[in-house]
CSV table of C-alpha atoms in Angstrom, one decimal:
chain,number,residue,atom,x,y,z
A,1,MET,CA,9.2,-13.7,46.7
A,2,PRO,CA,7.3,-12.1,43.9
A,3,LYS,CA,3.9,-13.6,42.9
A,4,LEU,CA,4.1,-16.1,40.0
A,5,GLU,CA,2.0,-15.3,37.0
A,6,GLY,CA,0.6,-16.9,33.9
A,7,PHE,CA,2.5,-19.8,32.6
A,8,GLU,CA,5.1,-19.6,35.4
A,9,PHE,CA,2.2,-20.1,37.9
A,10,TRP,CA,0.8,-23.0,35.9
A,11,SER,CA,4.1,-24.8,35.4
A,12,ARG,CA,5.8,-24.2,38.8
A,13,THR,CA,3.0,-23.8,41.4
A,14,LEU,CA,0.4,-26.1,39.7
A,15,GLY,CA,3.1,-28.5,38.4
A,16,GLY,CA,1.9,-28.1,34.8
A,17,ALA,CA,-1.4,-29.7,35.7
A,18,ARG,CA,-3.3,-31.2,32.7
A,19,HIS,CA,-6.0,-33.3,34.6
A,20,VAL,CA,-8.2,-31.1,36.7
A,21,VAL,CA,-11.3,-31.8,38.9
A,22,ALA,CA,-13.9,-29.0,38.6
A,23,PRO,CA,-15.4,-27.0,41.4
A,24,MET,CA,-18.7,-28.7,42.2
A,25,VAL,CA,-21.1,-27.5,44.9
A,26,ASP,CA,-21.4,-30.1,47.6
A,27,GLN,CA,-19.5,-32.6,45.4
A,28,SER,CA,-15.8,-31.6,45.3
A,29,GLU,CA,-15.2,-31.8,49.0
A,30,LEU,CA,-11.9,-32.9,50.6
A,31,ALA,CA,-12.7,-36.7,50.6
A,32,TRP,CA,-13.7,-36.7,46.9
A,33,ARG,CA,-10.6,-34.5,46.0
A,34,LEU,CA,-8.3,-37.0,47.7
A,35,LEU,CA,-10.0,-39.9,45.9
A,36,SER,CA,-9.6,-38.1,42.6
A,37,ARG,CA,-5.9,-37.3,43.2
A,38,ARG,CA,-5.2,-41.0,43.9
A,39,HIS,CA,-6.5,-41.8,40.5
A,40,GLY,CA,-4.8,-39.3,38.2
A,41,ALA,CA,-6.2,-35.8,39.1
A,42,GLN,CA,-3.3,-33.3,39.3
A,43,LEU,CA,-5.2,-30.2,40.4
A,44,CYS,CA,-8.5,-29.8,42.3
A,45,TYR,CA,-10.8,-26.9,43.1
A,46,THR,CA,-12.9,-26.5,46.2
A,47,PRO,CA,-16.7,-26.3,45.9
A,48,MET,CA,-17.9,-22.8,45.1
A,49,LEU,CA,-17.9,-20.8,48.3
A,50,HIS,CA,-20.0,-17.6,48.9
A,51,ALA,CA,-17.6,-14.8,49.5
A,52,GLN,CA,-20.1,-12.8,51.6
A,53,VAL,CA,-20.8,-15.7,53.9
A,54,PHE,CA,-17.1,-16.6,54.0
A,55,VAL,CA,-16.3,-13.1,55.3
A,56,ARG,CA,-18.9,-12.9,58.0
A,57,ASP,CA,-19.2,-16.5,59.2
A,58,ALA,CA,-16.3,-18.1,61.0
A,59,ASN,CA,-18.1,-21.5,61.2
A,60,TYR,CA,-18.5,-21.4,57.4
A,61,ARG,CA,-14.8,-20.8,57.0
A,62,LYS,CA,-14.0,-23.6,59.3
A,63,GLU,CA,-16.4,-26.1,57.8
A,64,ASN,CA,-15.4,-25.4,54.2
A,65,LEU,CA,-11.7,-24.7,54.3
A,66,TYR,CA,-9.9,-24.2,57.6
A,67,CYS,CA,-10.6,-27.6,59.1
A,68,GLU,CA,-9.8,-29.4,55.8
A,69,VAL,CA,-6.0,-28.6,55.6
A,70,CYS,CA,-4.4,-31.7,54.3
A,71,PRO,CA,-0.8,-31.9,52.8
A,72,GLU,CA,-2.1,-34.3,50.1
A,73,ASP,CA,-4.6,-31.8,48.9
A,74,ARG,CA,-2.3,-29.6,46.9
A,75,PRO,CA,-2.2,-27.9,44.5
A,76,LEU,CA,-5.6,-26.5,45.4
A,77,ILE,CA,-7.6,-23.5,44.0
A,78,VAL,CA,-10.4,-22.0,46.1
A,79,GLN,CA,-13.4,-20.8,44.1
A,80,PHE,CA,-15.7,-17.9,45.3
A,81,CYS,CA,-18.8,-16.5,43.9
A,82,ALA,CA,-19.1,-12.7,44.4
A,83,ASN,CA,-20.4,-9.5,42.9
A,84,ASP,CA,-18.6,-6.9,45.0
A,85,PRO,CA,-14.8,-6.2,44.6
A,86,GLU,CA,-14.2,-5.5,48.3
A,87,VAL,CA,-16.1,-8.5,49.6
A,88,PHE,CA,-14.4,-10.8,47.0
A,89,VAL,CA,-11.0,-9.6,48.1
A,90,GLN,CA,-11.8,-9.8,51.8
A,91,ALA,CA,-12.8,-13.4,51.4
A,92,ALA,CA,-9.8,-14.2,49.2
A,93,LEU,CA,-7.4,-12.7,51.8
A,94,LEU,CA,-8.9,-15.0,54.5
A,95,ALA,CA,-8.5,-18.0,52.2
A,96,GLN,CA,-5.1,-17.4,50.4
A,97,GLY,CA,-3.1,-19.0,53.2
A,98,TYR,CA,-4.8,-22.3,52.6
A,99,CYS,CA,-4.5,-22.6,48.8
A,100,ASP,CA,-2.4,-21.9,45.7
A,101,GLY,CA,-4.9,-19.7,43.8
A,102,ILE,CA,-8.2,-17.9,44.1
A,103,ASP,CA,-10.9,-18.5,41.4
A,104,LEU,CA,-13.8,-16.2,40.6
A,105,ASN,CA,-16.9,-18.1,39.5
A,106,LEU,CA,-18.3,-16.6,36.3
A,107,GLY,CA,-19.7,-19.9,35.0
A,108,CYS,CA,-22.6,-21.0,37.3
A,109,PRO,CA,-25.8,-20.9,35.2
A,110,GLN,CA,-28.3,-22.0,37.9
A,111,MET,CA,-31.3,-20.0,39.0
A,112,ILE,CA,-29.8,-19.5,42.4
A,113,ALA,CA,-26.9,-17.7,40.7
A,114,LYS,CA,-29.4,-15.5,38.9
A,115,ARG,CA,-31.2,-14.6,42.1
A,116,GLY,CA,-27.9,-14.0,43.9
A,117,HIS,CA,-26.5,-12.0,40.9
A,118,TYR,CA,-23.2,-14.0,40.5
A,119,GLY,CA,-21.7,-16.7,38.3
A,120,ALA,CA,-22.6,-16.6,34.6
A,121,PHE,CA,-25.1,-13.8,35.2
A,122,LEU,CA,-22.2,-11.3,35.6
A,123,GLN,CA,-20.8,-12.0,32.2
A,124,ASP,CA,-22.2,-8.8,30.7
A,125,GLU,CA,-20.9,-6.5,33.5
A,126,TRP,CA,-17.4,-6.1,32.2
A,127,ASP,CA,-16.7,-2.9,34.2
A,128,LEU,CA,-17.6,-4.7,37.5
A,129,LEU,CA,-15.5,-7.8,36.6
A,130,GLN,CA,-12.5,-5.7,35.7
A,131,SER,CA,-12.6,-3.9,39.0
A,132,MET,CA,-13.0,-7.2,40.9
A,133,ILE,CA,-10.0,-8.9,39.1
A,134,LEU,CA,-7.8,-5.7,39.2
A,135,LEU,CA,-8.3,-5.3,43.0
A,136,ALA,CA,-7.7,-9.0,43.7
A,137,HIS,CA,-4.6,-9.1,41.5
A,138,GLU,CA,-3.3,-6.1,43.4
A,139,LYS,CA,-4.1,-7.2,46.9
A,140,LEU,CA,-3.6,-11.0,47.0
A,141,SER,CA,-0.3,-12.9,47.5
A,142,VAL,CA,-1.6,-15.8,45.3
A,143,PRO,CA,-2.8,-15.5,41.6
A,144,VAL,CA,-6.4,-14.9,40.7
A,145,THR,CA,-8.1,-17.1,38.1
A,146,CYS,CA,-11.5,-17.2,36.4
A,147,LYS,CA,-13.9,-19.9,35.2
A,148,ILE,CA,-16.3,-18.6,32.5
A,149,ARG,CA,-19.0,-19.8,30.1
A,150,VAL,CA,-19.0,-18.7,26.5
A,151,PHE,CA,-21.2,-16.3,24.6
A,152,PRO,CA,-22.9,-17.6,21.4
A,153,GLU,CA,-20.6,-15.4,19.4
A,154,ILE,CA,-16.9,-16.6,19.3
A,155,ASP,CA,-15.6,-13.0,18.8
A,156,LYS,CA,-17.4,-11.7,21.8
A,157,THR,CA,-16.1,-14.7,23.9
A,158,VAL,CA,-12.6,-13.9,22.8
A,159,ARG,CA,-12.9,-10.2,23.8
A,160,TYR,CA,-14.4,-11.3,27.1
A,161,ALA,CA,-11.4,-13.5,27.8
A,162,GLN,CA,-8.9,-10.8,26.7
A,163,MET,CA,-10.6,-8.3,29.1
A,164,LEU,CA,-10.2,-10.7,32.0
A,165,GLU,CA,-6.6,-11.3,31.1
A,166,LYS,CA,-5.8,-7.6,30.9
A,167,ALA,CA,-7.5,-7.1,34.3
A,168,GLY,CA,-5.1,-9.6,35.9
A,169,CYS,CA,-6.5,-13.1,35.5
A,170,GLN,CA,-3.6,-15.5,35.4
A,171,LEU,CA,-5.4,-18.7,34.3
A,172,LEU,CA,-8.7,-19.1,32.5
A,173,THR,CA,-11.0,-22.1,32.5
A,174,VAL,CA,-13.5,-22.0,29.6
A,175,HIS,CA,-16.6,-24.0,29.8
A,176,GLY,CA,-17.7,-24.3,26.1
A,177,ARG,CA,-21.4,-23.8,26.8
A,178,THR,CA,-23.5,-20.7,27.1
A,179,LYS,CA,-25.4,-20.0,30.3
A,180,GLU,CA,-28.6,-21.1,28.7
A,181,GLN,CA,-27.1,-24.6,28.1
A,182,LYS,CA,-27.9,-26.5,31.3
A,183,GLY,CA,-29.8,-29.5,32.5
A,184,PRO,CA,-31.6,-31.3,29.6
A,185,LEU,CA,-30.7,-28.4,27.3
A,186,SER,CA,-26.9,-28.8,27.8
A,187,GLY,CA,-26.0,-30.1,24.4
A,188,SER,CA,-22.4,-30.3,23.3
A,189,ALA,CA,-19.7,-27.9,24.5
A,190,SER,CA,-18.1,-25.9,21.7
A,191,TRP,CA,-14.4,-26.6,21.5
A,192,GLU,CA,-14.2,-24.1,18.7
A,193,HIS,CA,-14.9,-21.3,21.2
A,194,ILE,CA,-12.2,-22.7,23.5
A,195,LYS,CA,-9.7,-23.0,20.7
A,196,ALA,CA,-10.3,-19.4,19.7
A,197,VAL,CA,-9.8,-18.2,23.3
A,198,ARG,CA,-6.6,-20.2,23.6
A,199,LYS,CA,-5.1,-18.6,20.5
A,200,ALA,CA,-6.1,-15.1,21.6
A,201,VAL,CA,-4.7,-15.0,25.2
A,202,ALA,CA,-1.2,-15.2,26.6
A,203,ILE,CA,-2.2,-17.1,29.8
A,204,PRO,CA,-2.8,-20.8,30.4
A,205,VAL,CA,-6.3,-22.0,29.5
A,206,PHE,CA,-8.2,-25.1,30.8
A,207,ALA,CA,-11.1,-26.6,28.7
A,208,ASN,CA,-14.3,-27.8,30.3
A,209,GLY,CA,-17.1,-29.7,28.6
A,210,ASN,CA,-17.5,-33.0,26.6
A,211,ILE,CA,-15.0,-35.0,28.8
A,212,GLN,CA,-16.2,-38.5,29.6
A,213,CYS,CA,-13.0,-40.6,29.3
A,214,LEU,CA,-9.2,-40.1,28.9
A,215,ARG,CA,-9.5,-40.3,25.2
A,216,ASP,CA,-11.6,-37.2,25.3
A,217,VAL,CA,-9.0,-35.4,27.4
A,218,GLU,CA,-6.2,-36.2,24.9
A,219,ARG,CA,-8.4,-35.2,21.9
A,220,CYS,CA,-9.5,-32.0,23.5
A,221,ILE,CA,-5.9,-30.9,24.2
A,222,GLN,CA,-4.9,-31.8,20.6
A,223,ILE,CA,-7.8,-29.9,19.0
A,224,THR,CA,-7.9,-26.8,21.2
A,225,GLY,CA,-4.3,-26.5,22.3
A,226,VAL,CA,-5.2,-25.9,25.9
A,227,GLN,CA,-2.9,-26.6,28.8
A,228,GLY,CA,-5.3,-28.7,30.8
A,229,VAL,CA,-8.7,-30.3,30.8
A,230,MET,CA,-11.3,-30.0,33.6
A,231,SER,CA,-13.9,-32.6,34.3
A,232,ALA,CA,-17.1,-32.5,36.4
A,233,GLU,CA,-19.8,-35.1,35.5
A,234,GLY,CA,-17.2,-37.4,33.9
A,235,ASN,CA,-15.2,-37.4,37.2
A,236,LEU,CA,-18.3,-38.0,39.4
A,237,HIS,CA,-19.3,-41.1,37.5
A,238,ASN,CA,-15.7,-42.4,37.1
A,239,PRO,CA,-13.1,-40.9,39.5
A,240,ALA,CA,-10.5,-43.0,37.7
A,241,LEU,CA,-11.2,-41.2,34.4
A,242,PHE,CA,-7.8,-39.5,34.3
A,243,GLU,CA,-6.1,-42.9,34.8
A,244,GLY,CA,-7.8,-44.2,31.7
A,245,ARG,CA,-9.4,-47.0,33.7
A,246,SER,CA,-13.0,-48.1,34.2
A,247,PRO,CA,-12.8,-50.2,37.4
A,248,ALA,CA,-15.7,-52.0,39.2
A,249,VAL,CA,-17.9,-49.4,40.9
A,250,TRP,CA,-17.6,-51.0,44.3
A,251,GLU,CA,-13.8,-50.6,44.2
A,252,LEU,CA,-14.0,-46.8,44.1
A,253,ALA,CA,-17.1,-46.7,46.3
A,254,GLU,CA,-15.3,-48.6,49.1
A,255,GLU,CA,-12.2,-46.5,48.7
A,256,TYR,CA,-14.2,-43.3,48.9
A,257,LEU,CA,-16.1,-44.4,52.0
A,258,ASP,CA,-12.8,-45.3,53.7
A,259,ILE,CA,-11.5,-41.7,53.0
A,260,VAL,CA,-14.8,-40.3,54.4
A,261,ARG,CA,-14.2,-42.0,57.7
A,262,GLN,CA,-10.8,-40.2,57.9
A,263,HIS,CA,-12.1,-36.9,56.6
A,264,PRO,CA,-15.8,-36.7,57.4
A,265,CYS,CA,-18.3,-34.7,55.4
A,266,PRO,CA,-22.1,-34.2,55.4
A,267,LEU,CA,-24.0,-37.5,54.7
A,268,SER,CA,-25.8,-35.8,51.8
A,269,TYR,CA,-22.5,-35.4,49.9
A,270,VAL,CA,-21.7,-39.1,50.4
A,271,ARG,CA,-25.1,-40.2,49.3
A,272,ALA,CA,-25.0,-38.0,46.2
A,273,HIS,CA,-21.6,-39.4,45.2
A,274,LEU,CA,-22.9,-43.0,45.6
A,275,PHE,CA,-26.0,-42.3,43.6
A,276,LYS,CA,-23.7,-41.2,40.7
A,277,LEU,CA,-21.2,-44.0,41.1
A,278,TRP,CA,-23.9,-46.6,41.2
A,279,HIS,CA,-26.2,-44.8,38.7
A,280,HIS,CA,-26.4,-47.6,36.1
A,281,THR,CA,-26.7,-50.4,38.7
A,282,LEU,CA,-29.6,-48.6,40.5
A,283,GLN,CA,-31.5,-48.7,37.2
A,284,VAL,CA,-31.4,-52.5,37.5
A,285,HIS,CA,-31.8,-52.9,41.3
A,286,GLN,CA,-34.3,-50.2,41.9
A,287,LEU,CA,-35.4,-51.3,45.3
A,288,LEU,CA,-31.9,-50.5,46.6
A,289,ARG,CA,-32.3,-46.9,45.3
A,290,GLU,CA,-35.0,-46.3,47.9
A,291,GLU,CA,-32.8,-47.9,50.6
A,292,LEU,CA,-29.9,-45.6,49.7
A,293,ALA,CA,-32.2,-42.6,49.8
A,294,LYS,CA,-33.5,-43.5,53.2
A,295,ALA,CA,-30.1,-44.3,54.8
A,296,LYS,CA,-29.5,-41.9,57.7
A,297,THR,CA,-26.0,-42.8,58.8
A,298,LEU,CA,-22.6,-43.5,57.1
A,299,GLU,CA,-23.0,-47.1,58.3
A,300,GLY,CA,-26.4,-47.3,56.6
A,301,VAL,CA,-25.1,-45.9,53.3
A,302,THR,CA,-22.1,-48.3,53.5
A,303,ALA,CA,-24.5,-51.3,54.0
A,304,VAL,CA,-26.5,-50.4,50.9
A,305,SER,CA,-23.3,-50.0,48.9
A,306,ARG,CA,-22.1,-53.4,50.1
A,307,GLU,CA,-25.5,-55.0,49.1
A,308,LEU,CA,-25.2,-53.4,45.6
A,309,LYS,CA,-21.8,-55.0,45.3
A,310,LEU,CA,-23.2,-58.5,46.2
A,311,ARG,CA,-26.0,-58.0,43.6
A,312,CYS,CA,-23.5,-57.1,41.0
A,313,GLN,CA,-21.4,-60.1,41.7
A,314,GLU,CA,-24.5,-62.3,41.4
A,315,ASP,CA,-25.2,-60.6,38.0
A,316,MET,CA,-21.6,-61.3,37.0
A,317,SER,CA,-22.0,-65.0,37.9
A,318,ARG,CA,-25.1,-65.3,35.7
A,319,GLN,CA,-23.5,-63.5,32.8
A,320,LYS,CA,-23.3,-65.7,29.6
A,321,GLU,CA,-20.3,-65.8,27.4
A,322,GLY,CA,-20.6,-63.2,24.6
A,323,GLU,CA,-23.4,-61.4,26.3
A,324,LYS,CA,-23.4,-57.6,25.6
A,325,PRO,CA,-24.4,-54.9,28.1
A,326,ALA,CA,-28.1,-54.0,28.2
A,327,GLY,CA,-29.4,-50.5,27.3
A,328,GLY,CA,-26.7,-49.7,24.8
A,329,LEU,CA,-24.2,-49.1,27.6
A,330,PRO,CA,-20.5,-49.4,26.7
A,331,PHE,CA,-19.8,-51.6,29.7
A,332,PHE,CA,-21.9,-53.7,32.1
A,333,HIS,CA,-23.7,-51.7,34.8
A,334,TRP,CA,-21.2,-52.6,37.5
A,335,ILE,CA,-18.4,-50.9,35.7
A,336,CYS,CA,-17.6,-47.2,36.1
A,337,GLN,CA,-18.6,-45.5,32.9
A,338,PRO,CA,-19.9,-42.2,31.5
A,339,TYR,CA,-23.4,-41.0,32.0
A,340,PHE,CA,-24.9,-39.2,29.0
A,341,ARG,CA,-27.6,-36.7,30.0
A,342,PRO,CA,-30.7,-37.2,27.9
A,343,GLY,CA,-31.7,-34.2,25.8
A,344,PRO,CA,-35.2,-32.6,25.7
A,345,LYS,CA,-38.0,-34.9,24.7
A,346,GLU,CA,-39.0,-34.7,21.1
A,347,GLY,CA,-42.4,-33.2,20.7
A,348,SER,CA,-42.3,-31.5,24.1
A,349,LYS,CA,-43.9,-28.2,24.6
A,350,ASN,CA,-42.1,-25.4,22.6
A,351,GLY,CA,-39.9,-28.1,21.1
A,352,GLY,CA,-37.6,-28.0,24.2
A,353,ALA,CA,-36.6,-24.4,23.3
A,354,CYS,CA,-37.0,-23.1,26.8
A,355,SER,CA,-35.8,-24.3,30.1
A,356,LYS,CA,-37.7,-26.5,32.5
A,357,ARG,CA,-37.9,-23.6,35.0
A,358,ALA,CA,-39.3,-21.3,32.3
A,359,LEU,CA,-42.0,-23.9,31.6
A,360,GLU,CA,-42.7,-24.2,35.3
A,361,GLU,CA,-43.2,-20.5,35.7
A,362,GLU,CA,-45.7,-20.2,33.0
A,363,GLU,CA,-49.0,-19.1,34.5
A,364,GLY,CA,-51.2,-22.0,35.4
A,365,ASN,CA,-48.9,-24.6,33.9
A,366,THR,CA,-48.8,-27.3,36.6
A,367,ASP,CA,-48.3,-30.2,34.2
A,368,VAL,CA,-44.5,-29.6,34.0
A,369,LEU,CA,-43.7,-29.2,37.7
A,370,SER,CA,-40.6,-31.0,38.7
A,371,LYS,CA,-41.1,-34.3,40.6
A,372,ASN,CA,-40.0,-32.6,43.8
A,373,LYS,CA,-42.7,-29.9,43.5
A,374,GLN,CA,-45.3,-32.4,42.6
A,375,LYS,CA,-44.5,-34.3,45.8
A,376,LYS,CA,-44.8,-31.0,47.8
A,377,GLN,CA,-48.2,-30.4,46.1
A,378,LEU,CA,-49.4,-33.8,47.1
A,379,ARG,CA,-48.6,-33.1,50.7
A,380,ASN,CA,-50.2,-29.7,50.5
A,381,PRO,CA,-52.8,-29.4,47.8
A,382,HIS,CA,-53.1,-25.6,48.4
A,383,LYS,CA,-49.4,-25.0,47.8
A,384,THR,CA,-48.7,-22.8,44.7
A,385,PHE,CA,-45.5,-22.2,42.8
A,386,ASP,CA,-46.7,-19.1,41.0
A,387,PRO,CA,-43.9,-16.6,41.5
A,388,SER,CA,-46.3,-13.7,41.4
A,389,LEU,CA,-47.9,-14.9,44.6
A,390,LYS,CA,-44.7,-15.3,46.5
A,391,PRO,CA,-44.0,-12.6,49.1
A,392,LYS,CA,-41.5,-9.9,48.1
A,393,TYR,CA,-38.7,-9.4,50.6
A,394,ALA,CA,-37.0,-6.1,51.1
A,395,ARG,CA,-33.3,-6.5,51.1
A,396,CYS,CA,-30.7,-5.7,53.8
A,397,ASP,CA,-28.9,-2.4,53.1
A,398,GLN,CA,-25.6,-4.1,53.6
A,399,CYS,CA,-25.5,-7.7,52.4
A,400,GLY,CA,-28.6,-8.1,50.3
A,401,ASN,CA,-30.3,-10.8,52.4
A,402,PRO,CA,-33.9,-10.3,53.4
A,403,LYS,CA,-34.1,-7.5,56.1
A,404,GLY,CA,-36.1,-7.6,59.2
A,405,ASN,CA,-39.5,-6.0,58.7
A,406,ARG,CA,-39.2,-4.0,61.9
A,407,CYS,CA,-35.4,-3.5,62.0
A,408,VAL,CA,-34.6,0.1,63.0
A,409,PHE,CA,-31.4,-0.1,60.8
A,410,ASN,CA,-33.1,-1.7,57.7
A,411,LEU,CA,-30.7,-4.7,58.0
A,412,CYS,CA,-30.9,-8.5,58.3
A,413,ARG,CA,-30.4,-9.9,61.8
A,414,GLY,CA,-26.6,-10.7,61.3
A,415,CYS,CA,-25.8,-7.2,60.1
A,416,CYS,CA,-28.1,-5.6,62.6
A,417,LYS,CA,-26.4,-7.4,65.5
A,418,LYS,CA,-23.0,-6.2,64.5
A,419,ARG,CA,-24.2,-2.6,64.1
A,420,ALA,CA,-26.2,-2.5,67.3
A,421,PHE,CA,-23.2,-3.9,69.3
A,422,LYS,CA,-20.8,-1.4,67.7
A,423,GLU,CA,-23.1,1.5,68.4
A,424,THR,CA,-24.5,0.2,71.7
A,425,ALA,CA,-28.0,0.6,70.4
A,426,ASP,CA,-31.3,-1.3,70.6
A,427,CYS,CA,-33.3,-2.9,67.8
A,428,PRO,CA,-36.6,-4.2,69.2
A,429,GLY,CA,-37.5,-5.7,65.8
A,430,HIS,CA,-34.6,-8.2,66.2
A,431,GLY,CA,-34.8,-8.4,70.0
A,432,LEU,CA,-31.4,-6.8,70.4
A,433,LEU,CA,-31.2,-4.6,73.5
A,434,PHE,CA,-27.5,-3.6,74.0
A,435,LYS,CA,-28.3,0.0,75.0
A,436,THR,CA,-31.0,-1.1,77.5
A,437,LYS,CA,-28.9,-3.7,79.1
A,438,LEU,CA,-26.0,-1.4,79.5
A,439,GLU,CA,-28.2,1.3,81.1
A,440,LYS,CA,-29.6,-1.3,83.5
A,441,SER,CA,-26.2,-2.5,84.4
A,442,LEU,CA,-24.9,1.0,85.2
A,443,ALA,CA,-28.0,1.7,87.2
A,444,TRP,CA,-27.6,-1.4,89.2
A,445,LYS,CA,-23.9,-0.7,89.9
A,446,GLU,CA,-24.8,2.8,91.2
A,447,ALA,CA,-27.4,1.3,93.5
A,448,GLN,CA,-24.7,-1.0,95.1
A,449,PRO,CA,-22.6,1.0,97.7
A,450,HIS,CA,-20.1,-1.8,98.2
A,451,LEU,CA,-19.1,-1.6,94.5
A,452,GLN,CA,-17.7,1.9,94.8
A,453,ASP,CA,-14.1,2.6,94.0
A,454,PRO,CA,-11.9,0.6,96.5
A,455,GLN,CA,-9.5,3.6,96.7
A,456,GLN,CA,-12.2,5.8,98.1
A,457,ALA,CA,-13.4,3.3,100.8
A,458,GLY,CA,-11.7,3.2,104.1
A,459,PRO,CA,-9.8,0.2,105.5
A,460,GLY,CA,-12.2,-2.5,106.6
A,461,GLU,CA,-15.2,-0.7,104.9
A,462,PRO,CA,-17.1,-2.5,102.2
A,463,GLY,CA,-15.1,-2.2,99.0
A,464,GLY,CA,-12.1,-0.9,100.9
A,465,LEU,CA,-8.7,-2.4,101.3
A,466,PRO,CA,-8.3,-5.0,104.1
A,467,GLU,CA,-6.8,-3.9,107.4
A,468,VAL,CA,-3.3,-5.2,108.3
A,469,VAL,CA,-3.0,-6.5,111.8
A,470,GLY,CA,0.4,-7.6,113.1
A,471,GLY,CA,1.7,-8.0,109.6
A,472,ALA,CA,-1.2,-10.3,108.7
A,473,LEU,CA,-4.4,-9.7,106.9
A,474,ALA,CA,-7.3,-8.9,109.2
C-alpha cells in the first residue's frame, strides 16, 4: 500500500485530528497521553527523543517507545531531534513500526538545543534540513512531519515552510513564537504568521501557541484556517481542555495516578505533572509544596495529592456565598484552569530585553543567578558559573559527545568500545583490551595439550575420541 501524504494522511491515518497534545520532554509520556485522550485529545506526540541515542542505545529505545506499545495510544507521532540526515533516518526506521508518523523537532528553543545543535537552532540551515526531510521521505514507510518556530518576518517564515513542504514534509506544526520567545520572554504567539503559512502551503497545518481553553482552540481555527490546534502548557494545567471542561483538580490527579499504576513512568514525571495540576492550590497550601517535592515514592506522592484534596474540600466548606476567587483567578484554586506565565519584571536590568541565561552569563553578575544555582553556591561557596572557566571538552569524532582524553581512536567510550571490538584492538585510555585478551586466550590454548584437535588425538588419548569396547563406550 502506497504511503499516504498530506491531507490524505491527516484525514485517514490521523482521523482528521483537530485537538493535539504537544511533544513535551519528560511530560508527554504514555500515562499522560492516555489521560489526555480520555478527555478529548485526538492525536498525541511522544516526548522529543534524541535520534543519536535512539540509534545506539537499545535500553533508550525500550524505555521510551518499545515497552510503551498500547492500542489506545494511537494515532501517535514520534518526535526526534537530529542534525544528521543518516542518523535521523536510522532512528526513524527503528521507530516507524510503533507509530503513524515521524516528526523532526525544529522548534526547541532551549540552551540544551543550542549546545546540541538541534531544534530551533537549525532553522537557518535550509540545505541541511532539505537533505534530512528528503532522505526521510524517500526511506520511511510512514510520513515525515515537522514542528517549527517562526522567524520575526512573515515572508521568511512562509518561504521556510514552503521549503520544508517541497522537501517532503507532509504536515507542519507552526509555533507562532520566535526562538528568542521563551520563559518569561514568551509573550503572545503570532497567529498572523500561522495564518500566512496556512495560506501558502498545500499540506495540513497545526497551530501552536496561546491555547488555554476550548474557546481559544475554536477561535484559532477560525482565524488562521488551520486543520488542528496543539496545546502544551494549557494541556498540562487542564488535561480536559479539549472537552471544554474545568473539573476539580483532584478528579484528574486521581485518574492520572491510576493510569501511572498501570503504565509506570519515572517518579520525576509524576511529580512534575502534579505540580502543574495543583499549581494554584500549592500557592495557598505552601507547606504541602515541600511535602510533594520530598516524596520519594508513588505512594508518597499520592498521599500528598490526597491531602491537597482534603484541604480543598475544607476550603470549599468555608466558602461564602457570592465570594470570588482570590488573586484574580477565573476559578477557585481547586479547579483546573490556565496558568498565565508572568512576563519580565518592569524596571529589570536591560528592561527585560535579554534572556535570563544571557544575564546569568554576564561576567561577574551573580545577582541574577537562578534559584537552583544560588542553592548550589550556598552548598559550595567556591563554585563559579562563569562559562569562560568551564573546561573545554574535545568532541568524539563520531557522535559529538566528549571524547576520552587518552582514547587512541579520539572517540567517546561508547563509540570506542564498538570500534575496538570490531577491529579487535586495545584502548588503554578506556580500559578496553580486546586484542590483549584474545592473544592471552590463544596463548593459553596452545599451552594446553588436551585442547588439541580431537581428530588428531588417538582413541583414549586426551582430547581424542573415546574407545568403543563391546559396543559400549569405554
